[in-house]
């Protein structure tokens, strides 16, 4: 401690000495006063220190530099006095070293060049100055010795004299040397002497140690036994033989000072002691050990209350009803079970009175198990969600606000024998055409349900699809009957319109005649036989297999047909103006699956081909596959494209109606499961009403509101509106086809019960 | 006053609270002097009717119905007040009208095919049929005359060219118009004879009017101007005149190849004069369902599937007014009208009985505003189901309706003196 204090003192004086030279000079003019001042300064410092100490104690601060000083017991030491002269002498010594006196040892002589020249005194030839034992030393530097091979010497010593090569031995010596290697032979040549460099055993040991990256010092033990200076074992004898300092036996003055300071503070009232806690007031006199619950703990994340035990049941009663008491067999079973496997750890027993109930022998065990459960089983605090369930429901507008939509059956078109397969409303909105299993195509007046025209297209084949040409002029009805596609102009229109429609159809005959290629065309265009000709059929197209579906292009020049049975030519595009048919997909592998429905995009040159599971969109202009939709349905029955072209509905036989947003994803945007049986047909309204519908084998047609916003950020709004019931289910078939009126919010449905219906 | 009260009230109900009513009527022949009456609150229709009869001092009691705030009184005044939440302190305005009994079923005559339309003259019923003919039936059910099947397709509408009602003598219409799905209107002459002929006469058409491109849905004839209007599903309304010299002559459209073949199978009909229209009005964007003249013969209303009622000025062939509504309607000076609906009923409506609340029953719009009213009576078809396509009423015949069941049904009601006819085409 004393040395430490001394060093501190010294460093302090050193600091003073480091002051600028001028001030130090000033101090040195009156060295006595300086010393005195410094002691005064010391005192002043210590008083200031005390003051600060005091304030710090009051504020209960700790860890400051001054505290450290106090802890070192330095201030009231006697060493200060002994140090003072030391400090002065040190200062003097430093002064002598730091301020060199040029006149002391070095003579300055003006040299020949006029510059001052220092002439140092002659060095006394004392022991340290002798270098005669220095070894002879080659001065050639880092040059390979081979350069001196042709010379008798190997280099020069410090005085510039040649170091001569040692005399080479005789050949016999060399031989002997080569046979018997001398100890310490390295094969190297000492650069200084030119002789063979042999290393002593000690040197070799050092080299080896260096190679092992060990410490080369002799006798160094890398693994010395640990001396446990700081262990919990109390040493009987002191580790060091230093005597106990005297300080330890006399009361500390500093401590007394501090205590007095606190006493003074308490007396003056500056330090207020903590009030003694009145324990008796806080704690209740008695504990209610029968209280149900522990006092509620503060709400904290880590404070998870123990789960409540289930309330006791009948068989835990002291006198349970007899049906709860176990019989002998149950008792035996219970006893034979391993205690771990028992459902409950007691057997219900009956006692006549509550006071006769003995103590439960497994009580401690049970409590322990419970505590173990609470301790070991992780518990999670579940925050209850205070959400109004009604607010989670999507906010859909009421169907009342979305009027008009079809609600009632307004007309029934009776006449078909067997199922009505297909229904289509004509673009003028006055007629509706149906095709059925009886092979007839019929046209009805929409409002009255009067059949105005009928065509027996075939005696054995069903009419699977009828579609009006969707253009303003040219009233052409396309009907698929077996493997024939009939293009019909029903004689119910104005003669002018009728002849115009016929011209459209028959204009391509000449063109087709000129283009008789060698290859077999997928469809054969021909004039019908006389019977059908009189009825209004203008053209028949014969393909190879049964046509199931017909769709028109919006301009009415193309129509696309699907014959799922034809593996190679399932999809066929027919052109009216040239009477040509072509198959866009030559190989089956292109469409990858059996096509179910095809549809033209309402504005772009795209063709939608729905196979059983996927919908592929082909770009007809680039002749490539542009997108594949994956509705996730097992068997797609029908598709329809929104008149704006960005949305698509898909009906599937697995009861699902899927809404695809083509901009969003290849997965459906919304799945609607409202039907009890497979969906047969879906249709969008094309006349400006935001309506679509689906028909199903459960005999219902369901009408939905499907509004699409022009804002791309807003998703389509889909609201189920109405279930239209009326069609009877006949041999598990319900409503086979639906179509919307082109302008009114009226719906046509074709049922398996032989009727078509108008809903408005 | 006091005597009237004594007459009406039994002594047992003398303690019943009384209500002040103000009786009024729109029929000037039945008007009573305006006076405040205090009547027992439990009075029903019959009691009020007896009271009015007593006030009018009619020799034979006339049954009356009572309208309070647009509703027929069907129970006691007390019940009405409770239902309407009114106080019995305030005077109540009560309007009385002649009571109308439900029309009774008289009989029906069957035809071969669906009957699309009916028009009555004073002694005979003209019906148009879906088989392309029209026939005239006497009131006893005897078929007096039948047109030759000049119409290639169904007849949708028929109309007598009734002479002007201003003529003093009882005149019979001698000609009628038929029109239908074959886009032509034919004018037929029927030599009316007072004695019923022994056998059905076959009538021939004299003039064919050609303009429309689609099914003609209705005809309306105005005797004072000798003009008639036709409406069609091709969105047009055409104006014609019965005076053939005013109309341009047109040629019949050349029948197409296969329609020529089809014609060949039928017998050759005598040639008719082919005439074009005076004017074609195209105010609608959807099939026009009906056109009718207003009381002023120079104006007409047309109703369409595009939910609009258009008022036409027939002199200049201009559109005067277009109103959008949800139902076709025909304003009239009378208060009661009948309507035929595709749900197989004929409904009789009273436009005075309107309630401001929208009812779920099939309703007609009232001329004064978009209010709904409940129908007064519903006449079901005797044959059961089937659409009713046309209805007409005349004082002499009664209420005649035709429909899908191929029957002409006649109902007659007492006191149906002021029933006029509206054919409800279809709710758009």
mmCIF file of N, CA and C in Angstrom, chain B residues 373-423:
data_model
loop_
_atom_site.group_PDB
_atom_site.id
_atom_site.type_symbol
_atom_site.label_atom_id
_atom_site.label_comp_id
_atom_site.label_asym_id
_atom_site.label_seq_id
_atom_site.Cartn_x
_atom_site.Cartn_y
_atom_site.Cartn_z
ATOM 1 N N UNK B 373 -101.062 -1.671 -55.155
ATOM 2 C CA UNK B 373 -102.385 -1.920 -54.634
ATOM 3 C C UNK B 373 -102.663 -3.408 -54.625
ATOM 4 N N UNK B 374 -103.575 -3.779 -53.808
ATOM 5 C CA UNK B 374 -103.950 -5.184 -53.768
ATOM 6 C C UNK B 374 -105.129 -5.399 -54.708
ATOM 7 N N UNK B 375 -105.128 -6.564 -55.318
ATOM 8 C CA UNK B 375 -106.208 -6.798 -56.262
ATOM 9 C C UNK B 375 -107.517 -7.018 -55.508
ATOM 10 N N UNK B 376 -108.584 -6.614 -56.163
ATOM 11 C CA UNK B 376 -109.897 -6.672 -55.541
ATOM 12 C C UNK B 376 -110.403 -8.101 -55.538
ATOM 13 N N UNK B 377 -110.400 -8.697 -56.695
ATOM 14 C CA UNK B 377 -110.851 -10.085 -56.829
ATOM 15 C C UNK B 377 -109.860 -10.813 -57.697
ATOM 16 N N UNK B 378 -109.809 -12.086 -57.496
ATOM 17 C CA UNK B 378 -108.999 -12.944 -58.361
ATOM 18 C C UNK B 378 -109.920 -14.011 -58.913
ATOM 19 N N UNK B 379 -109.987 -14.087 -60.224
ATOM 20 C CA UNK B 379 -110.822 -15.103 -60.855
ATOM 21 C C UNK B 379 -109.897 -16.197 -61.350
ATOM 22 N N UNK B 380 -110.057 -17.376 -60.797
ATOM 23 C CA UNK B 380 -109.215 -18.501 -61.226
ATOM 24 C C UNK B 380 -109.809 -19.113 -62.475
ATOM 25 N N UNK B 381 -108.938 -19.707 -63.265
ATOM 26 C CA UNK B 381 -109.442 -20.441 -64.416
ATOM 27 C C UNK B 381 -110.168 -21.678 -63.930
ATOM 28 N N UNK B 382 -111.295 -21.924 -64.541
ATOM 29 C CA UNK B 382 -112.080 -23.083 -64.122
ATOM 30 C C UNK B 382 -111.368 -24.373 -64.495
ATOM 31 N N UNK B 383 -110.565 -24.308 -65.556
ATOM 32 C CA UNK B 383 -109.909 -25.524 -66.017
ATOM 33 C C UNK B 383 -108.616 -25.797 -65.257
ATOM 34 N N UNK B 384 -108.295 -24.985 -64.308
ATOM 35 C CA UNK B 384 -107.064 -25.224 -63.561
ATOM 36 C C UNK B 384 -105.926 -24.389 -64.101
ATOM 37 N N UNK B 385 -104.813 -25.044 -64.324
ATOM 38 C CA UNK B 385 -103.608 -24.302 -64.680
ATOM 39 C C UNK B 385 -103.660 -23.803 -66.112
ATOM 40 N N UNK B 386 -102.709 -23.039 -66.486
ATOM 41 C CA UNK B 386 -102.610 -22.523 -67.838
ATOM 42 C C UNK B 386 -102.567 -21.028 -67.809
ATOM 43 N N UNK B 387 -101.844 -20.486 -68.731
ATOM 44 C CA UNK B 387 -101.693 -19.044 -68.776
ATOM 45 C C UNK B 387 -102.953 -18.405 -69.325
ATOM 46 N N UNK B 388 -103.228 -17.230 -68.862
ATOM 47 C CA UNK B 388 -104.317 -16.443 -69.421
ATOM 48 C C UNK B 388 -103.682 -15.422 -70.355
ATOM 49 N N UNK B 389 -104.085 -15.429 -71.590
ATOM 50 C CA UNK B 389 -103.433 -14.549 -72.554
ATOM 51 C C UNK B 389 -104.212 -13.273 -72.789
ATOM 52 N N UNK B 390 -105.541 -13.308 -72.628
ATOM 53 C CA UNK B 390 -106.294 -12.101 -72.933
ATOM 54 C C UNK B 390 -107.546 -12.012 -72.089
ATOM 55 N N UNK B 391 -107.976 -10.786 -71.882
ATOM 56 C CA UNK B 391 -109.204 -10.584 -71.125
ATOM 57 C C UNK B 391 -109.922 -9.378 -71.731
ATOM 58 N N UNK B 392 -111.220 -9.448 -71.757
ATOM 59 C CA UNK B 392 -111.996 -8.299 -72.231
ATOM 60 C C UNK B 392 -113.280 -8.267 -71.419
ATOM 61 N N UNK B 393 -113.846 -7.102 -71.385
ATOM 62 C CA UNK B 393 -115.050 -6.936 -70.596
ATOM 63 C C UNK B 393 -116.027 -6.115 -71.384
ATOM 64 N N UNK B 394 -117.255 -6.500 -71.330
ATOM 65 C CA UNK B 394 -118.284 -5.613 -71.880
ATOM 66 C C UNK B 394 -119.513 -5.722 -70.993
ATOM 67 N N UNK B 395 -120.300 -4.714 -71.089
ATOM 68 C CA UNK B 395 -121.464 -4.616 -70.219
ATOM 69 C C UNK B 395 -122.427 -5.760 -70.472
ATOM 70 N N UNK B 396 -122.513 -6.119 -71.756
ATOM 71 C CA UNK B 396 -123.515 -7.106 -72.111
ATOM 72 C C UNK B 396 -123.031 -8.518 -71.867
ATOM 73 N N UNK B 397 -121.724 -8.720 -72.060
ATOM 74 C CA UNK B 397 -121.228 -10.096 -72.038
ATOM 75 C C UNK B 397 -120.703 -10.456 -70.666
ATOM 76 N N UNK B 398 -119.984 -9.535 -70.064
ATOM 77 C CA UNK B 398 -119.316 -9.865 -68.805
ATOM 78 C C UNK B 398 -117.816 -9.874 -69.021
ATOM 79 N N UNK B 399 -117.130 -10.564 -68.146
ATOM 80 C CA UNK B 399 -115.681 -10.616 -68.199
ATOM 81 C C UNK B 399 -115.295 -11.883 -68.942
ATOM 82 N N UNK B 400 -114.618 -11.692 -70.077
ATOM 83 C CA UNK B 400 -114.268 -12.829 -70.910
ATOM 84 C C UNK B 400 -112.754 -12.975 -70.887
ATOM 85 N N UNK B 401 -112.290 -14.159 -70.613
ATOM 86 C CA UNK B 401 -110.853 -14.379 -70.615
ATOM 87 C C UNK B 401 -110.535 -15.610 -71.439
ATOM 88 N N UNK B 402 -109.377 -15.576 -72.062
ATOM 89 C CA UNK B 402 -108.954 -16.687 -72.907
ATOM 90 C C UNK B 402 -107.543 -17.066 -72.510
ATOM 91 N N UNK B 403 -107.167 -18.264 -72.851
ATOM 92 C CA UNK B 403 -105.827 -18.643 -72.431
ATOM 93 C C UNK B 403 -105.327 -19.913 -73.045
ATOM 94 N N UNK B 404 -104.311 -20.438 -72.379
ATOM 95 C CA UNK B 404 -103.591 -21.595 -72.868
ATOM 96 C C UNK B 404 -104.468 -22.853 -72.847
ATOM 97 N N UNK B 405 -105.553 -22.811 -72.030
ATOM 98 C CA UNK B 405 -106.386 -24.008 -71.923
ATOM 99 C C UNK B 405 -107.393 -24.109 -73.048
ATOM 100 N N UNK B 406 -107.244 -23.261 -74.078
ATOM 101 C CA UNK B 406 -108.054 -23.315 -75.292
ATOM 102 C C UNK B 406 -109.522 -23.008 -75.018
ATOM 103 N N UNK B 407 -109.805 -22.326 -73.940
ATOM 104 C CA UNK B 407 -111.202 -22.079 -73.604
ATOM 105 C C UNK B 407 -111.472 -20.584 -73.505
ATOM 106 N N UNK B 408 -112.687 -20.230 -73.847
ATOM 107 C CA UNK B 408 -113.164 -18.879 -73.589
ATOM 108 C C UNK B 408 -113.982 -18.963 -72.315
ATOM 109 N N UNK B 409 -113.584 -18.236 -71.324
ATOM 110 C CA UNK B 409 -114.310 -18.321 -70.052
ATOM 111 C C UNK B 409 -115.047 -17.013 -69.827
ATOM 112 N N UNK B 410 -116.291 -17.130 -69.459
ATOM 113 C CA UNK B 410 -117.102 -15.929 -69.233
ATOM 114 C C UNK B 410 -117.458 -15.867 -67.769
ATOM 115 N N UNK B 411 -117.143 -14.746 -67.157
ATOM 116 C CA UNK B 411 -117.580 -14.497 -65.793
ATOM 117 C C UNK B 411 -118.438 -13.245 -65.822
ATOM 118 N N UNK B 412 -119.422 -13.229 -65.009
ATOM 119 C CA UNK B 412 -120.249 -12.032 -64.982
ATOM 120 C C UNK B 412 -120.465 -11.626 -63.546
ATOM 121 N N UNK B 413 -120.317 -10.356 -63.303
ATOM 122 C CA UNK B 413 -120.529 -9.893 -61.940
ATOM 123 C C UNK B 413 -121.574 -8.815 -61.912
ATOM 124 N N UNK B 414 -122.291 -8.782 -60.848
ATOM 125 C CA UNK B 414 -123.226 -7.686 -60.680
ATOM 126 C C UNK B 414 -122.452 -6.421 -60.372
ATOM 127 N N UNK B 415 -122.976 -5.352 -60.762
ATOM 128 C CA UNK B 415 -122.451 -4.039 -60.433
ATOM 129 C C UNK B 415 -121.057 -3.793 -61.006
ATOM 130 N N UNK B 416 -120.639 -4.626 -61.946
ATOM 131 C CA UNK B 416 -119.324 -4.367 -62.541
ATOM 132 C C UNK B 416 -119.489 -3.322 -63.628
ATOM 133 N N UNK B 417 -120.102 -2.266 -63.267
ATOM 134 C CA UNK B 417 -120.493 -1.299 -64.291
ATOM 135 C C UNK B 417 -119.305 -0.527 -64.803
ATOM 136 N N UNK B 418 -118.347 -0.301 -63.946
ATOM 137 C CA UNK B 418 -117.280 0.591 -64.389
ATOM 138 C C UNK B 418 -115.952 -0.151 -64.519
ATOM 139 N N UNK B 419 -116.026 -1.402 -64.860
ATOM 140 C CA UNK B 419 -114.782 -2.153 -65.047
ATOM 141 C C UNK B 419 -114.265 -1.910 -66.454
ATOM 142 N N UNK B 420 -113.070 -1.508 -66.558
ATOM 143 C CA UNK B 420 -112.439 -1.427 -67.884
ATOM 144 C C UNK B 420 -111.316 -2.453 -67.919
ATOM 145 N N UNK B 421 -110.739 -2.523 -69.038
ATOM 146 C CA UNK B 421 -109.869 -3.663 -69.292
ATOM 147 C C UNK B 421 -108.434 -3.225 -69.440
ATOM 148 N N UNK B 422 -107.621 -3.952 -68.814
ATOM 149 C CA UNK B 422 -106.193 -3.812 -69.060
ATOM 150 C C UNK B 422 -105.667 -5.203 -69.303
ATOM 151 N N UNK B 423 -104.952 -5.333 -70.325
ATOM 152 C CA UNK B 423 -104.291 -6.608 -70.517
ATOM 153 C C UNK B 423 -102.878 -6.475 -69.998
#
